[in-house]
Structure formats: structure tokens, C-alpha cells
Amino acid sequence: PPQSCSYRANAQANSSLSNCTNTTAVMPEGFNIMVVYANLSGVTFSSATVNFTVDTNGPAASFAAPTPSTGAVVNSNHSYINVTFNEPAGTTTLEFNGTNYTMTNVTQSRISWFRNMTNLAVGNYSYKVYANDSVGNTNATSLRTLRINVSAS
């Protein structure tokens, strides 16, 4: 059996593993590399490297043009809602005035999504976008409002 064990996370200093027992390491969000060493008489006789990703956040969205800014007055009877995400999004939903609509993915990378809301009557509307990622983390944008100022034809 090894006489001592240690690990190195993300090229930081080695940390000892008391009696070569299991331990829990808190790793940062994103890509990580961990190397575990087993030593006998001060010489490494075995090591293993593991690459892994910690993902605890849902995709962060940013509204993109031509999405109206919050409080905008739109002089047509439709509105495009476009969002981009900081990571590939899975299911993406537009909540528009309390009703959920599926958004359309426009890139193979699943980063950009849109929905065109059509035939809108004159009035005030609110909307936000919800999305999840491949491991089930969810996130939502802030709530926005707009006013349609032209009657649906």
C-alpha cells in the first residue's frame, strides 16, 4: 500500500490526503483538472488525472436586437423577442403576458433563440425568458414590458 497520498487541483499546490483516505474538495465553477498521487518511500508510484466540469448555474440570457427595451412603445402589431445565452440552452420558453411559448433555436450551438409575437392588440405586455442547460440548471431573464401602439390587422 502507498505510504502517502496527495492531490493537486487546477495546478495549485499539492494537498495531502491523511492516511490516503477519501476527501471532499470544493471546486470552482467551470472546467477543472485534478491529479491524485500515491507515494511509496517518497517516490510517486501511481497517479491519475481526471478532467471534469462543475456546472451549478443555469444559462444566463441577454436580450438581443431587435428585442424592444423595457418600457418601449412599439409602433407595429408584432414584436421580436431575441435572446443569446452564455452556454447552450436546452428548453427555452418565452412567458408573454402570462402565457408560455416555445422559442426557436437559430444556431447549431443553441446559443441564440427567438420568438415573433404577432397580431398583438393595442395595449401593454410583459415578458421574460426561461431556459435550462444540459444538466437541468435553470435561469430566467428579468421581466420586461412593452406597449403595442398599432392595432392588429
Tab-separated table of C-alpha atoms in Angstrom:
chain	number	residue	atom	x	y	z
A	1	PRO	CA	0.000	0.000	0.000
A	2	PRO	CA	1.083	3.602	-0.515
A	3	GLN	CA	2.759	5.403	2.384
A	4	SER	CA	1.322	8.795	1.478
A	5	CYS	CA	-1.159	10.301	-0.966
A	6	SER	CA	-1.841	13.768	-2.255
A	7	TYR	CA	-3.784	15.616	-4.904
A	8	ARG	CA	-3.306	18.733	-6.995
A	9	ALA	CA	-6.298	20.683	-8.288
A	10	ASN	CA	-6.005	23.109	-11.201
A	11	ALA	CA	-2.185	23.345	-10.976
A	12	GLN	CA	-2.308	24.631	-7.388
A	13	ALA	CA	-0.057	23.344	-4.589
A	14	ASN	CA	-0.383	19.681	-3.603
A	15	SER	CA	-2.698	18.811	-0.717
A	16	SER	CA	-2.089	15.753	1.466
A	17	LEU	CA	-4.674	13.013	1.905
A	18	SER	CA	-4.430	11.834	5.502
A	19	ASN	CA	-3.868	8.048	5.560
A	20	CYS	CA	-4.709	8.028	1.831
A	21	THR	CA	-8.420	8.247	2.629
A	22	ASN	CA	-11.175	9.840	0.595
A	23	THR	CA	-11.702	13.563	0.861
A	24	THR	CA	-14.077	16.176	-0.463
A	25	ALA	CA	-12.697	19.070	-2.467
A	26	VAL	CA	-14.760	22.161	-3.259
A	27	MET	CA	-14.014	23.018	-6.866
A	28	PRO	CA	-14.799	26.223	-8.776
A	29	GLU	CA	-17.459	26.606	-11.458
A	30	GLY	CA	-16.192	25.590	-14.897
A	31	PHE	CA	-13.502	23.240	-16.205
A	32	ASN	CA	-11.231	21.570	-13.608
A	33	ILE	CA	-8.247	19.197	-13.607
A	34	MET	CA	-7.364	17.030	-10.603
A	35	VAL	CA	-4.299	14.801	-10.292
A	36	VAL	CA	-4.087	12.239	-7.457
A	37	TYR	CA	-0.708	10.786	-6.404
A	38	ALA	CA	0.194	7.682	-4.396
A	39	ASN	CA	3.743	7.617	-2.984
A	40	LEU	CA	5.958	4.878	-1.612
A	41	SER	CA	9.249	5.828	0.085
A	42	GLY	CA	8.898	9.404	-1.223
A	43	VAL	CA	8.612	8.306	-4.867
A	44	THR	CA	5.390	8.561	-6.861
A	45	PHE	CA	4.457	5.072	-7.964
A	46	SER	CA	0.984	5.842	-9.236
A	47	SER	CA	-1.030	8.845	-10.346
A	48	ALA	CA	-4.322	9.509	-12.080
A	49	THR	CA	-5.655	12.625	-13.795
A	50	VAL	CA	-9.347	13.496	-14.007
A	51	ASN	CA	-10.817	16.349	-16.078
A	52	PHE	CA	-14.329	17.484	-15.162
A	53	THR	CA	-16.696	20.442	-15.267
A	54	VAL	CA	-18.621	21.923	-12.361
A	55	ASP	CA	-21.885	23.455	-13.584
A	56	THR	CA	-24.282	24.776	-10.962
A	57	ASN	CA	-25.666	27.788	-12.849
A	58	GLY	CA	-28.364	27.956	-15.475
A	59	PRO	CA	-27.715	29.675	-18.800
A	60	ALA	CA	-27.511	33.466	-18.437
A	61	ALA	CA	-29.522	35.290	-21.092
A	62	SER	CA	-29.077	38.672	-22.701
A	63	PHE	CA	-31.782	40.243	-24.839
A	64	ALA	CA	-30.542	40.955	-28.380
A	65	ALA	CA	-31.726	43.288	-31.139
A	66	PRO	CA	-34.402	43.812	-32.283
A	67	THR	CA	-35.954	43.000	-28.881
A	68	PRO	CA	-37.603	46.171	-27.555
A	69	SER	CA	-36.042	47.698	-24.457
A	70	THR	CA	-38.194	47.533	-21.357
A	71	GLY	CA	-40.994	50.115	-21.433
A	72	ALA	CA	-40.661	50.626	-25.207
A	73	VAL	CA	-43.591	51.767	-27.334
A	74	VAL	CA	-43.771	49.577	-30.448
A	75	ASN	CA	-45.486	51.120	-33.472
A	76	SER	CA	-46.435	47.811	-35.083
A	77	ASN	CA	-48.668	44.903	-34.118
A	78	HIS	CA	-45.790	42.451	-33.557
A	79	SER	CA	-42.603	42.159	-31.556
A	80	TYR	CA	-39.495	40.014	-31.987
A	81	ILE	CA	-38.013	38.658	-28.765
A	82	ASN	CA	-34.391	37.551	-29.277
A	83	VAL	CA	-32.033	36.204	-26.599
A	84	THR	CA	-28.486	34.909	-26.515
A	85	PHE	CA	-27.076	32.665	-23.789
A	86	ASN	CA	-23.607	32.241	-22.293
A	87	GLU	CA	-23.868	28.443	-22.790
A	88	PRO	CA	-26.014	26.099	-24.895
A	89	ALA	CA	-29.633	26.227	-23.769
A	90	GLY	CA	-31.995	23.271	-23.752
A	91	THR	CA	-35.661	24.083	-23.394
A	92	THR	CA	-36.227	27.817	-23.847
A	93	THR	CA	-39.597	29.369	-23.076
A	94	LEU	CA	-40.954	32.878	-23.577
A	95	GLU	CA	-43.541	33.871	-20.986
A	96	PHE	CA	-45.512	36.612	-22.764
A	97	ASN	CA	-48.310	38.246	-20.797
A	98	GLY	CA	-48.683	35.149	-18.613
A	99	THR	CA	-48.724	32.571	-21.441
A	100	ASN	CA	-45.754	30.314	-22.246
A	101	TYR	CA	-44.454	29.956	-25.817
A	102	THR	CA	-41.673	27.749	-27.159
A	103	MET	CA	-38.807	29.733	-28.640
A	104	THR	CA	-36.925	28.756	-31.813
A	105	ASN	CA	-33.207	27.969	-31.772
A	106	VAL	CA	-31.370	29.791	-34.574
A	107	THR	CA	-27.823	28.449	-34.132
A	108	GLN	CA	-26.379	24.943	-34.081
A	109	SER	CA	-24.617	25.878	-30.837
A	110	ARG	CA	-28.029	26.516	-29.170
A	111	ILE	CA	-26.857	29.977	-28.030
A	112	SER	CA	-29.377	32.220	-29.914
A	113	TRP	CA	-33.167	31.901	-29.697
A	114	PHE	CA	-36.166	33.954	-30.898
A	115	ARG	CA	-39.935	34.220	-30.974
A	116	ASN	CA	-42.025	36.601	-33.051
A	117	MET	CA	-45.219	37.600	-31.264
A	118	THR	CA	-47.731	38.589	-33.968
A	119	ASN	CA	-51.248	40.046	-34.267
A	120	LEU	CA	-50.937	41.886	-30.969
A	121	ALA	CA	-53.707	44.268	-29.983
A	122	VAL	CA	-53.011	47.786	-28.726
A	123	GLY	CA	-52.025	47.529	-25.080
A	124	ASN	CA	-49.347	46.811	-22.507
A	125	TYR	CA	-47.495	43.494	-22.389
A	126	SER	CA	-44.895	41.886	-20.120
A	127	TYR	CA	-42.418	39.144	-20.939
A	128	LYS	CA	-39.436	37.154	-19.710
A	129	VAL	CA	-37.461	34.151	-20.952
A	130	TYR	CA	-36.703	30.917	-19.079
A	131	ALA	CA	-34.068	28.358	-20.093
A	132	ASN	CA	-32.291	25.265	-18.800
A	133	ASP	CA	-28.956	23.671	-19.649
A	134	SER	CA	-27.897	20.088	-20.317
A	135	VAL	CA	-27.674	19.215	-16.606
A	136	GLY	CA	-31.020	20.781	-15.657
A	137	ASN	CA	-29.897	24.105	-14.174
A	138	THR	CA	-32.464	26.824	-14.897
A	139	ASN	CA	-32.378	30.587	-15.156
A	140	ALA	CA	-34.668	33.436	-16.218
A	141	THR	CA	-34.277	36.954	-17.521
A	142	SER	CA	-35.684	39.956	-15.736
A	143	LEU	CA	-39.261	40.924	-16.531
A	144	ARG	CA	-39.658	43.436	-19.378
A	145	THR	CA	-42.643	45.438	-20.552
A	146	LEU	CA	-43.668	46.955	-23.868
A	147	ARG	CA	-46.645	48.835	-25.310
A	148	ILE	CA	-48.112	47.958	-28.700
A	149	ASN	CA	-49.347	51.186	-30.280
A	150	VAL	CA	-50.818	49.913	-33.584
A	151	SER	CA	-53.922	47.702	-33.951
A	152	ALA	CA	-53.607	44.159	-35.280
A	153	SER	CA	-54.815	43.944	-38.877
